[in-house]
mmCIF file of C-alpha atoms in Angstrom:
data_model
loop_
_atom_site.group_PDB
_atom_site.id
_atom_site.type_symbol
_atom_site.label_atom_id
_atom_site.label_comp_id
_atom_site.label_asym_id
_atom_site.label_seq_id
_atom_site.Cartn_x
_atom_site.Cartn_y
_atom_site.Cartn_z
ATOM 1 C CA MET D 105 0.002 -0.079 -0.356
ATOM 2 C CA GLU D 106 1.847 3.094 -0.653
ATOM 3 C CA ARG D 107 1.926 5.493 2.218
ATOM 4 C CA GLU D 108 0.778 9.168 2.865
ATOM 5 C CA GLY D 109 3.791 11.697 1.054
ATOM 6 C CA ARG D 110 4.047 9.868 -2.123
ATOM 7 C CA ALA D 111 2.027 10.582 -4.821
ATOM 8 C CA VAL D 112 -0.022 7.603 -6.129
ATOM 9 C CA GLY D 113 -2.481 6.621 -9.069
ATOM 10 C CA ALA D 114 -6.258 8.206 -8.896
ATOM 11 C CA ALA D 115 -9.120 7.426 -10.503
ATOM 12 C CA SER D 116 -7.859 10.888 -12.466
ATOM 13 C CA GLY D 117 -4.713 10.008 -12.706
ATOM 14 C CA GLU D 118 -3.682 13.237 -11.085
ATOM 15 C CA LEU D 119 -4.720 12.895 -7.507
ATOM 16 C CA VAL D 120 -0.982 13.987 -4.933
ATOM 17 C CA THR D 121 -1.031 12.420 -1.884
ATOM 18 C CA ILE D 122 -0.939 14.947 1.021
ATOM 19 C CA GLY D 123 2.957 14.235 1.550
ATOM 20 C CA GLU D 124 3.759 15.654 -2.001
ATOM 21 C CA PHE D 125 0.483 18.424 -1.481
ATOM 22 C CA ALA D 126 2.434 19.274 1.476
ATOM 23 C CA ARG D 127 5.558 19.938 -0.159
ATOM 24 C CA LEU D 128 4.263 21.708 -3.477
ATOM 25 C CA SER D 129 1.761 24.211 -1.630
ATOM 26 C CA ARG D 130 3.905 24.819 1.025
ATOM 27 C CA LEU D 131 2.586 23.972 4.363
ATOM 28 C CA SER D 132 2.285 21.338 6.844
ATOM 29 C CA ALA D 133 0.595 17.909 6.619
ATOM 30 C CA LYS D 134 -1.368 18.530 10.133
ATOM 31 C CA ALA D 135 -1.646 22.035 8.771
ATOM 32 C CA LEU D 136 -3.543 19.943 5.685
ATOM 33 C CA ARG D 137 -5.632 18.364 8.460
ATOM 34 C CA ARG D 138 -6.464 20.800 10.585
ATOM 35 C CA TYR D 139 -7.865 22.674 7.603
ATOM 36 C CA ASP D 140 -9.800 19.977 5.799
ATOM 37 C CA GLU D 141 -11.406 19.626 9.653
ATOM 38 C CA LEU D 142 -12.472 23.005 9.578
ATOM 39 C CA GLY D 143 -13.539 22.752 6.317
ATOM 40 C CA LEU D 144 -11.360 25.833 5.009
ATOM 41 C CA LEU D 145 -9.498 23.399 2.645
ATOM 42 C CA ARG D 146 -11.494 19.993 1.525
ATOM 43 C CA PRO D 147 -9.345 17.001 0.096
ATOM 44 C CA ALA D 148 -11.030 16.562 -3.488
ATOM 45 C CA LEU D 149 -10.788 12.736 -2.429
ATOM 46 C CA VAL D 150 -11.000 10.718 0.595
ATOM 47 C CA ASP D 151 -10.367 6.798 0.317
ATOM 48 C CA PRO D 152 -13.361 5.056 2.053
ATOM 49 C CA VAL D 153 -10.165 1.813 3.096
ATOM 50 C CA ASN D 154 -8.030 4.013 4.940
ATOM 51 C CA GLY D 155 -8.541 7.598 4.752
ATOM 52 C CA TYR D 156 -5.723 8.458 3.379
ATOM 53 C CA ARG D 157 -6.567 12.273 1.978
ATOM 54 C CA TYR D 158 -5.703 12.892 -1.873
ATOM 55 C CA TYR D 159 -4.964 16.342 -3.109
ATOM 56 C CA ASP D 160 -5.478 18.174 -6.574
ATOM 57 C CA PRO D 161 -2.813 19.935 -7.787
ATOM 58 C CA VAL D 162 -5.209 23.141 -8.666
ATOM 59 C CA GLN D 163 -5.767 23.450 -5.467
ATOM 60 C CA VAL D 164 -2.132 24.305 -4.919
ATOM 61 C CA GLU D 165 -3.513 28.024 -4.686
ATOM 62 C CA GLY D 166 -5.937 27.766 -2.847
ATOM 63 C CA ALA D 167 -3.885 26.542 -0.089
ATOM 64 C CA ARG D 168 -1.266 29.197 -0.450
ATOM 65 C CA LEU D 169 -3.916 31.583 0.554
ATOM 66 C CA VAL D 170 -5.046 29.770 3.080
ATOM 67 C CA ALA D 171 -1.731 29.847 4.601
ATOM 68 C CA TRP D 172 -0.806 33.609 3.735
ATOM 69 C CA LEU D 173 -3.626 34.263 5.253
ATOM 70 C CA ARG D 174 -2.784 33.464 8.023
ATOM 71 C CA ARG D 175 0.657 34.630 8.222
ATOM 72 C CA ILE D 176 -0.658 38.289 8.428
ATOM 73 C CA GLY D 177 -2.955 37.519 11.483
ATOM 74 C CA MET D 178 -6.626 36.645 10.432
ATOM 75 C CA PRO D 179 -8.186 34.750 12.266
ATOM 76 C CA LEU D 180 -9.565 31.812 10.204
ATOM 77 C CA ASN D 181 -13.171 31.801 10.715
ATOM 78 C CA ARG D 182 -12.549 35.001 8.643
ATOM 79 C CA ILE D 183 -11.110 32.712 6.484
ATOM 80 C CA GLY D 184 -13.022 30.492 5.105
ATOM 81 C CA ARG D 185 -14.829 33.651 4.428
ATOM 82 C CA VAL D 186 -12.612 34.898 2.200
ATOM 83 C CA VAL D 187 -11.673 32.152 0.776
ATOM 84 C CA ALA D 188 -15.393 31.224 -0.484
ATOM 85 C CA LEU D 189 -14.979 34.822 -2.200
ATOM 86 C CA ASP D 190 -14.340 34.988 -5.898
ATOM 87 C CA ALA D 191 -10.399 37.061 -6.658
ATOM 88 C CA GLY D 192 -12.188 40.283 -6.970
ATOM 89 C CA ALA D 193 -14.450 40.379 -3.398
ATOM 90 C CA ALA D 194 -11.917 38.709 -1.426
ATOM 91 C CA ALA D 195 -9.193 41.476 -2.428
ATOM 92 C CA VAL D 196 -11.716 43.358 -0.924
ATOM 93 C CA GLU D 197 -12.684 41.325 2.175
ATOM 94 C CA ILE D 198 -8.261 41.018 2.718
ATOM 95 C CA ARG D 199 -8.092 45.217 2.370
ATOM 96 C CA ALA D 200 -10.651 45.650 5.202
ATOM 97 C CA TYR D 201 -9.808 43.325 7.262
ATOM 98 C CA TRP D 202 -6.285 44.647 6.886
ATOM 99 C CA ALA D 203 -7.551 48.345 7.257
ATOM 100 C CA ARG D 204 -9.532 47.547 10.669
ATOM 101 C CA VAL D 205 -5.776 46.444 12.168
ATOM 102 C CA GLU D 206 -4.017 49.331 10.503
ATOM 103 C CA ALA D 207 -6.753 51.457 12.285
ATOM 104 C CA GLU D 208 -6.794 49.353 15.734
ATOM 105 C CA THR D 209 -2.607 49.079 15.454
ATOM 106 C CA ALA D 210 -3.739 53.350 15.306
ATOM 107 C CA ALA D 211 -5.932 53.459 17.624
ATOM 108 C CA ARG D 212 -3.616 51.555 20.405
ATOM 109 C CA ARG D 213 -0.863 54.238 19.027
ATOM 110 C CA ASP D 214 -2.834 57.245 19.580
ATOM 111 C CA LEU D 215 -3.426 56.029 22.822
ATOM 112 C CA ALA D 216 0.875 55.401 23.565
ATOM 113 C CA MET D 217 1.483 59.185 23.225
ATOM 114 C CA TYR D 218 -0.810 60.467 24.720
ATOM 115 C CA LEU D 219 0.381 58.212 27.795
ATOM 116 C CA VAL D 220 3.777 59.157 27.702
ATOM 117 C CA ASP D 221 2.802 62.859 27.643
ATOM 118 C CA HIS D 222 0.748 62.581 30.062
ATOM 119 C CA LEU D 223 3.180 61.248 31.713
ATOM 120 C CA SER D 224 6.179 63.293 31.067
ATOM 121 C CA ALA D 225 3.801 67.023 31.884
ATOM 122 C CA GLU D 226 3.098 65.262 35.262
ATOM 123 C CA GLY D 227 7.072 64.499 35.876
ATOM 124 C CA ARG D 228 8.254 67.600 35.069
ATOM 125 C CA THR D 229 4.901 68.721 37.278
ATOM 126 C CA MET D 230 5.870 66.275 40.103
ATOM 127 C CA SER D 231 9.309 67.819 40.089
ATOM 128 C CA ARG D 232 8.592 72.106 40.279
ATOM 129 C CA MET D 233 6.298 70.965 42.619
ATOM 130 C CA PRO D 234 7.300 71.928 46.310
ATOM 131 C CA ASP D 235 6.767 70.029 49.530
ATOM 132 C CA ASN D 236 3.983 71.863 50.848
ATOM 133 C CA ALA D 237 2.039 72.224 47.648
ATOM 134 C CA GLU D 238 -1.469 72.402 49.170
ATOM 135 C CA ASN D 239 -4.477 70.448 45.895
ATOM 136 C CA THR D 240 -5.913 73.371 44.184
ATOM 137 C CA GLY D 241 -8.436 72.344 42.883
ATOM 138 C CA SER D 242 -10.023 70.131 39.566
ATOM 139 C CA SER D 243 -7.943 73.590 36.947
ATOM 140 C CA GLY D 244 -4.815 72.801 38.600
ATOM 141 C CA SER D 245 -4.563 76.603 39.407
ATOM 142 C CA ALA D 246 -6.033 79.230 42.251
ATOM 143 C CA GLY D 247 -7.511 81.533 39.488
ATOM 144 C CA ALA D 248 -8.436 78.909 36.920
ATOM 145 C CA VAL D 249 -11.221 79.711 34.616
ATOM 146 C CA ALA D 250 -14.148 77.818 35.476
ATOM 147 C CA LEU D 251 -15.533 76.393 32.435
ATOM 148 C CA ALA D 252 -19.222 75.253 30.929
ATOM 149 C CA ILE D 253 -20.691 73.591 27.230
ATOM 150 C CA ARG D 254 -23.198 75.404 25.656
ATOM 151 C CA CYS D 255 -25.050 73.189 22.757
ATOM 152 C CA ALA D 256 -27.753 72.521 20.140
ATOM 153 C CA ALA D 257 -28.635 69.532 18.664
ATOM 154 C CA LEU D 258 -30.740 68.215 15.942
ATOM 155 C CA THR D 259 -31.762 65.260 13.114
ATOM 156 C CA ASP D 260 -33.413 65.172 9.905
ATOM 157 C CA ILE D 261 -34.320 62.643 7.212
ATOM 158 C CA GLY D 262 -33.422 64.058 4.101
ATOM 159 C CA VAL D 263 -34.958 64.643 0.762
ATOM 160 C CA VAL D 264 -34.343 60.759 0.088
ATOM 161 C CA ARG D 265 -34.844 58.818 3.163
ATOM 162 C CA THR D 266 -38.547 57.169 4.218
ATOM 163 C CA ALA D 267 -36.682 56.025 7.684
ATOM 164 C CA ASN D 268 -34.589 58.676 9.517
ATOM 165 C CA GLN D 269 -32.228 56.080 11.752
ATOM 166 C CA ASP D 270 -29.624 58.381 13.286
ATOM 167 C CA ALA D 271 -29.705 60.693 16.588
ATOM 168 C CA ALA D 272 -28.452 63.027 18.381
ATOM 169 C CA PHE D 273 -28.480 64.250 21.555
ATOM 170 C CA ALA D 274 -26.273 67.330 23.456
ATOM 171 C CA GLY D 275 -27.057 67.965 26.964
ATOM 172 C CA SER D 276 -24.704 69.426 29.989
ATOM 173 C CA ARG D 277 -22.291 66.313 30.485
ATOM 174 C CA LEU D 278 -23.038 64.800 27.210
ATOM 175 C CA LEU D 279 -22.557 65.638 23.404
ATOM 176 C CA ALA D 280 -23.491 62.403 20.650
ATOM 177 C CA VAL D 281 -24.190 61.335 17.273
ATOM 178 C CA ALA D 282 -24.706 57.841 15.942
ATOM 179 C CA ASP D 283 -25.919 57.040 13.032
ATOM 180 C CA GLY D 284 -27.944 53.938 12.772
ATOM 181 C CA PHE D 285 -27.783 50.580 9.641
ATOM 182 C CA GLY D 286 -29.574 47.617 9.096
ATOM 183 C CA GLU D 287 -33.428 46.774 10.146
ATOM 184 C CA GLY D 288 -32.265 47.443 13.722
ATOM 185 C CA GLY D 289 -30.161 50.970 13.191
ATOM 186 C CA ALA D 290 -32.699 53.128 14.649
ATOM 187 C CA GLU D 291 -33.054 51.144 17.960
ATOM 188 C CA ALA D 292 -28.962 50.359 17.664
ATOM 189 C CA SER D 293 -27.889 54.451 17.722
ATOM 190 C CA ALA D 294 -30.940 55.099 20.128
ATOM 191 C CA ALA D 295 -29.795 52.237 22.508
ATOM 192 C CA ALA D 296 -26.091 53.765 22.316
ATOM 193 C CA ILE D 297 -26.460 57.361 23.052
ATOM 194 C CA GLU D 298 -28.915 56.639 25.566
ATOM 195 C CA ALA D 299 -26.289 54.075 27.623
ATOM 196 C CA LEU D 300 -24.405 56.965 27.810
ATOM 197 C CA LYS D 301 -25.961 59.151 29.804
ATOM 198 C CA PRO D 302 -25.853 57.619 32.858
ATOM 199 C CA SER D 303 -22.157 57.281 32.681
ATOM 200 C CA PRO D 304 -20.858 57.960 36.269
ATOM 201 C CA TRP D 305 -18.564 60.801 35.123
ATOM 202 C CA GLY D 306 -17.245 63.397 38.204
ATOM 203 C CA ARG D 307 -15.570 67.044 37.551
ATOM 204 C CA ASP D 308 -11.549 67.230 37.399
ATOM 205 C CA GLY D 309 -10.808 67.195 40.450
ATOM 206 C CA ALA D 310 -12.605 63.786 41.403
ATOM 207 C CA LEU D 311 -11.078 61.515 38.650
ATOM 208 C CA SER D 312 -7.494 61.838 37.618
ATOM 209 C CA ALA D 313 -6.016 60.709 33.594
ATOM 210 C CA ALA D 314 -5.721 57.441 34.202
ATOM 211 C CA ASP D 315 -9.702 57.264 35.673
ATOM 212 C CA LEU D 316 -10.659 58.414 32.989
ATOM 213 C CA LEU D 317 -9.611 56.756 29.805
ATOM 214 C CA ASN D 318 -11.172 53.829 32.169
ATOM 215 C CA ALA D 319 -14.223 55.302 32.078
ATOM 216 C CA LEU D 320 -14.178 56.149 28.549
ATOM 217 C CA GLU D 321 -13.709 52.563 27.619
ATOM 218 C CA ASP D 322 -16.611 51.545 30.405
ATOM 219 C CA THR D 323 -18.338 53.808 28.382
ATOM 220 C CA ALA D 324 -17.492 52.738 25.479
ATOM 221 C CA ASP D 325 -18.081 48.740 26.546
ATOM 222 C CA SER D 326 -21.728 49.927 28.052
ATOM 223 C CA ALA D 327 -22.535 51.779 24.566
ATOM 224 C CA ALA D 328 -21.807 48.370 22.968
ATOM 225 C CA ARG D 329 -23.009 45.645 25.028
ATOM 226 C CA ALA D 330 -26.453 48.373 24.626
ATOM 227 C CA VAL D 331 -26.731 47.895 20.826
ATOM 228 C CA ARG D 332 -25.855 43.908 21.089
ATOM 229 C CA ASP D 333 -29.512 43.568 23.128
ATOM 230 C CA ALA D 334 -31.538 46.561 20.997
ATOM 231 C CA VAL D 335 -30.388 44.734 18.004
ATOM 232 C CA ALA D 336 -31.129 41.212 19.378
ATOM 233 C CA PRO D 337 -34.487 40.083 17.536
ATOM 234 C CA CYS D 338 -34.070 42.176 14.887
ATOM 235 C CA ALA D 339 -34.219 38.434 11.476
ATOM 236 C CA ALA D 340 -30.341 39.465 10.982
ATOM 237 C CA PRO D 341 -28.723 41.073 14.605
ATOM 238 C CA ASP D 342 -25.599 40.214 12.746
ATOM 239 C CA GLY D 343 -25.917 42.984 9.687
ATOM 240 C CA SER D 344 -28.009 45.838 12.358
ATOM 241 C CA GLY D 345 -25.880 48.930 14.139
ATOM 242 C CA THR D 346 -24.507 51.779 14.464
ATOM 243 C CA THR D 347 -21.111 53.877 14.315
ATOM 244 C CA LEU D 348 -21.120 55.792 17.791
ATOM 245 C CA THR D 349 -18.909 59.511 17.881
ATOM 246 C CA ALA D 350 -19.261 60.978 21.174
ATOM 247 C CA MET D 351 -17.956 63.787 23.746
ATOM 248 C CA LEU D 352 -18.356 63.167 27.302
ATOM 249 C CA TRP D 353 -17.210 67.147 29.247
ATOM 250 C CA THR D 354 -14.853 66.536 32.744
ATOM 251 C CA GLY D 355 -15.528 70.385 33.459
ATOM 252 C CA SER D 356 -12.241 71.185 31.765
ATOM 253 C CA ARG D 357 -11.992 68.457 29.931
ATOM 254 C CA LEU D 358 -13.754 66.641 26.601
ATOM 255 C CA GLY D 359 -13.269 62.222 26.451
ATOM 256 C CA LEU D 360 -13.629 61.117 22.944
ATOM 257 C CA VAL D 361 -15.559 58.286 22.270
ATOM 258 C CA HIS D 362 -15.220 57.009 17.845
ATOM 259 C CA ILE D 363 -16.430 54.318 16.103
ATOM 260 C CA GLY D 364 -17.889 54.254 12.666
ATOM 261 C CA ASP D 365 -17.732 57.271 10.041
ATOM 262 C CA SER D 366 -18.774 59.438 11.803
ATOM 263 C CA ARG D 367 -16.888 62.458 12.967
ATOM 264 C CA ALA D 368 -16.207 65.329 14.869
ATOM 265 C CA TYR D 369 -14.496 68.391 14.005
ATOM 266 C CA LEU D 370 -12.674 71.510 15.934
ATOM 267 C CA LEU D 371 -13.086 75.255 15.415
ATOM 268 C CA ARG D 372 -10.572 77.035 16.884
ATOM 269 C CA GLY D 373 -8.519 80.230 15.992
ATOM 270 C CA GLY D 374 -10.890 80.677 12.442
ATOM 271 C CA GLU D 375 -9.796 77.103 11.743
ATOM 272 C CA LEU D 376 -11.420 73.593 11.414
ATOM 273 C CA PHE D 377 -9.776 70.621 12.565
ATOM 274 C CA ARG D 378 -11.401 67.038 12.081
ATOM 275 C CA ILE D 379 -10.121 65.509 15.248
ATOM 276 C CA THR D 380 -11.966 61.964 14.945
ATOM 277 C CA HIS D 381 -10.973 59.393 11.889
ATOM 278 C CA ASP D 382 -13.486 57.619 9.831
ATOM 279 C CA HIS D 383 -13.337 54.099 10.383
ATOM 280 C CA SER D 384 -13.453 53.172 6.747
ATOM 281 C CA LEU D 385 -12.800 51.331 4.177
ATOM 282 C CA VAL D 386 -12.489 53.949 1.921
ATOM 283 C CA GLN D 387 -10.335 56.658 3.985
ATOM 284 C CA SER D 388 -7.944 52.980 4.327
ATOM 285 C CA MET D 389 -7.351 53.160 0.810
ATOM 286 C CA ILE D 390 -7.415 57.234 1.033
ATOM 287 C CA ASP D 391 -4.569 55.889 3.942
ATOM 288 C CA ASP D 392 -2.825 54.135 1.815
ATOM 289 C CA GLY D 393 -2.453 56.264 -1.078
ATOM 290 C CA SER D 394 -4.619 53.948 -3.323
ATOM 291 C CA LEU D 395 -6.733 56.643 -3.511
ATOM 292 C CA SER D 396 -6.178 60.699 -3.493
ATOM 293 C CA PRO D 397 -9.121 62.502 -0.909
ATOM 294 C CA GLU D 398 -10.719 63.754 -3.974
ATOM 295 C CA GLU D 399 -10.886 60.679 -5.835
ATOM 296 C CA ALA D 400 -12.962 59.247 -2.481
ATOM 297 C CA SER D 401 -15.339 61.490 -2.918
ATOM 298 C CA SER D 402 -16.961 60.387 -5.866
ATOM 299 C CA HIS D 403 -16.026 56.516 -5.433
ATOM 300 C CA PRO D 404 -18.095 54.334 -6.338
ATOM 301 C CA GLY D 405 -17.776 51.545 -3.939
ATOM 302 C CA PRO D 406 -20.694 50.749 -0.567
ATOM 303 C CA ALA D 407 -19.574 52.679 2.117
ATOM 304 C CA LEU D 408 -17.975 49.762 3.756
ATOM 305 C CA LEU D 409 -17.541 50.337 7.836
ATOM 306 C CA LEU D 410 -14.040 48.505 9.344
ATOM 307 C CA LYS D 411 -15.448 48.803 12.578
ATOM 308 C CA ALA D 412 -19.005 49.653 14.046
ATOM 309 C CA LEU D 413 -20.927 48.633 17.380
ATOM 310 C CA ALA D 414 -23.188 45.826 16.009
ATOM 311 C CA GLY D 415 -24.465 42.617 16.722
ATOM 312 C CA GLU D 416 -22.136 39.593 18.009
ATOM 313 C CA ALA D 417 -21.495 38.262 14.591
ATOM 314 C CA ARG D 418 -19.560 39.969 12.096
ATOM 315 C CA PRO D 419 -21.154 39.185 7.884
ATOM 316 C CA ALA D 420 -18.264 39.458 5.113
ATOM 317 C CA SER D 421 -19.548 42.124 3.545
ATOM 318 C CA VAL D 422 -19.333 44.373 6.900
ATOM 319 C CA ALA D 423 -15.996 43.893 8.497
ATOM 320 C CA VAL D 424 -17.149 44.903 12.070
ATOM 321 C CA ALA D 425 -14.702 44.930 15.816
ATOM 322 C CA CYS D 426 -17.225 46.942 18.632
ATOM 323 C CA ARG D 427 -13.761 48.469 20.163
ATOM 324 C CA ALA D 428 -14.408 52.297 20.581
ATOM 325 C CA ASP D 429 -11.328 54.582 19.857
ATOM 326 C CA VAL D 430 -10.490 56.083 23.152
ATOM 327 C CA ARG D 431 -8.762 59.600 24.009
ATOM 328 C CA LEU D 432 -8.870 62.781 25.701
ATOM 329 C CA GLN D 433 -9.669 66.012 24.331
ATOM 330 C CA GLU D 434 -7.889 69.666 26.130
ATOM 331 C CA VAL D 435 -10.377 72.603 25.307
ATOM 332 C CA LEU D 436 -9.829 76.144 25.430
ATOM 333 C CA ALA D 437 -12.715 78.947 26.493
ATOM 334 C CA GLY D 438 -13.835 79.655 22.282
ATOM 335 C CA ASP D 439 -14.054 76.381 21.093
ATOM 336 C CA ARG D 440 -17.054 75.116 18.447
ATOM 337 C CA TYR D 441 -17.029 71.315 17.927
ATOM 338 C CA LEU D 442 -19.744 69.999 15.800
ATOM 339 C CA LEU D 443 -20.283 66.384 15.840
ATOM 340 C CA CYS D 444 -22.044 64.841 12.957
ATOM 341 C CA SER D 445 -23.058 61.566 10.999
ATOM 342 C CA ASP D 446 -21.675 61.168 7.615
ATOM 343 C CA GLY D 447 -25.497 62.793 5.874
ATOM 344 C CA LEU D 448 -23.193 65.599 6.371
ATOM 345 C CA SER D 449 -20.214 65.452 6.143
ATOM 346 C CA ALA D 450 -20.449 62.581 2.973
ATOM 347 C CA VAL D 451 -22.495 65.624 0.628
ATOM 348 C CA VAL D 452 -21.088 69.097 2.180
ATOM 349 C CA ASP D 453 -17.343 69.495 1.976
ATOM 350 C CA ALA D 454 -14.681 70.944 4.479
ATOM 351 C CA ALA D 455 -15.335 75.143 3.253
ATOM 352 C CA ASP D 456 -18.351 74.939 3.550
ATOM 353 C CA LEU D 457 -19.177 72.944 6.737
ATOM 354 C CA ARG D 458 -16.615 75.835 7.980
ATOM 355 C CA ALA D 459 -18.397 78.276 6.832
ATOM 356 C CA ALA D 460 -21.675 77.255 8.074
ATOM 357 C CA VAL D 461 -20.470 76.572 11.911
ATOM 358 C CA VAL D 462 -18.142 80.006 11.814
ATOM 359 C CA ALA D 463 -20.929 82.138 10.630
ATOM 360 C CA ALA D 464 -23.551 81.089 13.160
ATOM 361 C CA ASP D 465 -24.234 83.260 16.890
ATOM 362 C CA ASP D 466 -25.206 80.294 18.291
ATOM 363 C CA PRO D 467 -25.338 76.110 18.601
ATOM 364 C CA GLN D 468 -28.691 76.322 17.868
ATOM 365 C CA GLU D 469 -28.681 78.777 14.549
ATOM 366 C CA ALA D 470 -25.582 76.252 13.901
ATOM 367 C CA VAL D 471 -26.695 73.112 13.612
ATOM 368 C CA ARG D 472 -30.180 74.831 11.287
ATOM 369 C CA ARG D 473 -27.441 75.635 8.941
ATOM 370 C CA LEU D 474 -26.601 72.788 9.126
ATOM 371 C CA ALA D 475 -28.602 70.457 8.430
ATOM 372 C CA GLY D 476 -29.932 73.088 5.226
ATOM 373 C CA LEU D 477 -26.694 72.557 3.546
ATOM 374 C CA ALA D 478 -27.168 68.955 3.523
ATOM 375 C CA ARG D 479 -30.574 69.122 2.080
ATOM 376 C CA GLU D 480 -29.441 71.564 -0.146
ATOM 377 C CA ALA D 481 -27.042 69.027 -1.422
ATOM 378 C CA GLY D 482 -29.791 66.642 -2.177
ATOM 379 C CA GLY D 483 -30.043 64.917 1.366
ATOM 380 C CA PRO D 484 -29.478 61.161 0.285
ATOM 381 C CA ASP D 485 -28.596 60.264 3.954
ATOM 382 C CA ASN D 486 -30.700 61.029 7.095
ATOM 383 C CA VAL D 487 -28.782 63.969 8.677
ATOM 384 C CA ALA D 488 -27.450 64.162 12.815
ATOM 385 C CA CYS D 489 -25.291 66.750 14.366
ATOM 386 C CA VAL D 490 -24.863 69.099 17.294
ATOM 387 C CA VAL D 491 -22.750 72.208 17.838
ATOM 388 C CA ALA D 492 -21.148 73.112 21.278
ATOM 389 C CA ASP D 493 -19.409 76.244 22.218
ATOM 390 C CA VAL D 494 -16.969 76.054 25.424
ATOM 391 C CA VAL D 495 -17.967 79.212 27.271
ATOM 392 C CA VAL D 496 -16.399 81.039 29.664
ATOM 393 C CA GLU D 497 -18.971 79.521 33.540
ATOM 394 C CA GLU D 498 -21.430 82.461 35.109
#
């Protein structure tokens, strides 16, 4: 009887044993058996008597793809989806996976750099502090100015859609926008924001920067759980979810929670800065140079999210990771913040956004102007926006 690992004749005269196929594909026989068990790479023939596996040489390319995907760290369940796709769709899925990896790495990098800066500044402060220095309160100095936020929120169904799945909230401690998608999109966006309202935030003096970051993580996790619960009754809960961009006011800083392609902007010194990074396939193509920002605005592909809050299952059409970006944002009196869904940012260019935000006398006027701009641009999607001013507390 022929042993495994040597070429043998089969009915077609073209099949090879697992050992020979391992040599051709550069995968171990152990890995091939494992991939067979998982359904990733089935042999062309299994001998009904001795159980030996035989492969068709045309399977080599698929086997090498599995090996390469493992080398980039792709989970086995996702590899199963990729190898079942045609070449073009597989390329899109691989790009989406790697863009998510890079987005998560970038978020960890930003957090690491924040911690380096924070601890370095804290070290310099401690080195200058005299032994008898007293606690001067949350502001860090006895003469610090107390700040507050003045804000407004608005959602608009737009011109084309027949239902509104966007949600927005503006209060003394919370600013938030969420853009729902799928069957349970409206419930998901509402649940995400509602989960943030009871967040246990105190004044800055009650929480250190490290505690604030931990509280942000807990807040983001609460929103993720609320969305999963909200979409669970849907026929396809894994296809429903929401983006979330929220800022929580501590008294002198804003804690940012962000996931998806809704956005936050800062108007300071007459300039409008985007302070969030889209978790989308198009943004990843801009990041790696595949698209220019100008080309991205007319990109014909679907608006594929790399990160969002959604159900537990993860469909091939939406690469979902439910870990939000979190960070602290230092504020100045006179700052104006804009949070919005892509129903606004995707159809109104940055120059017009800036002009509307600058021209408005107060947040209420600003959100009305912004919703009007989206409608003038055709209103193809729902719009959610929040505008908040940082002011000296009276």
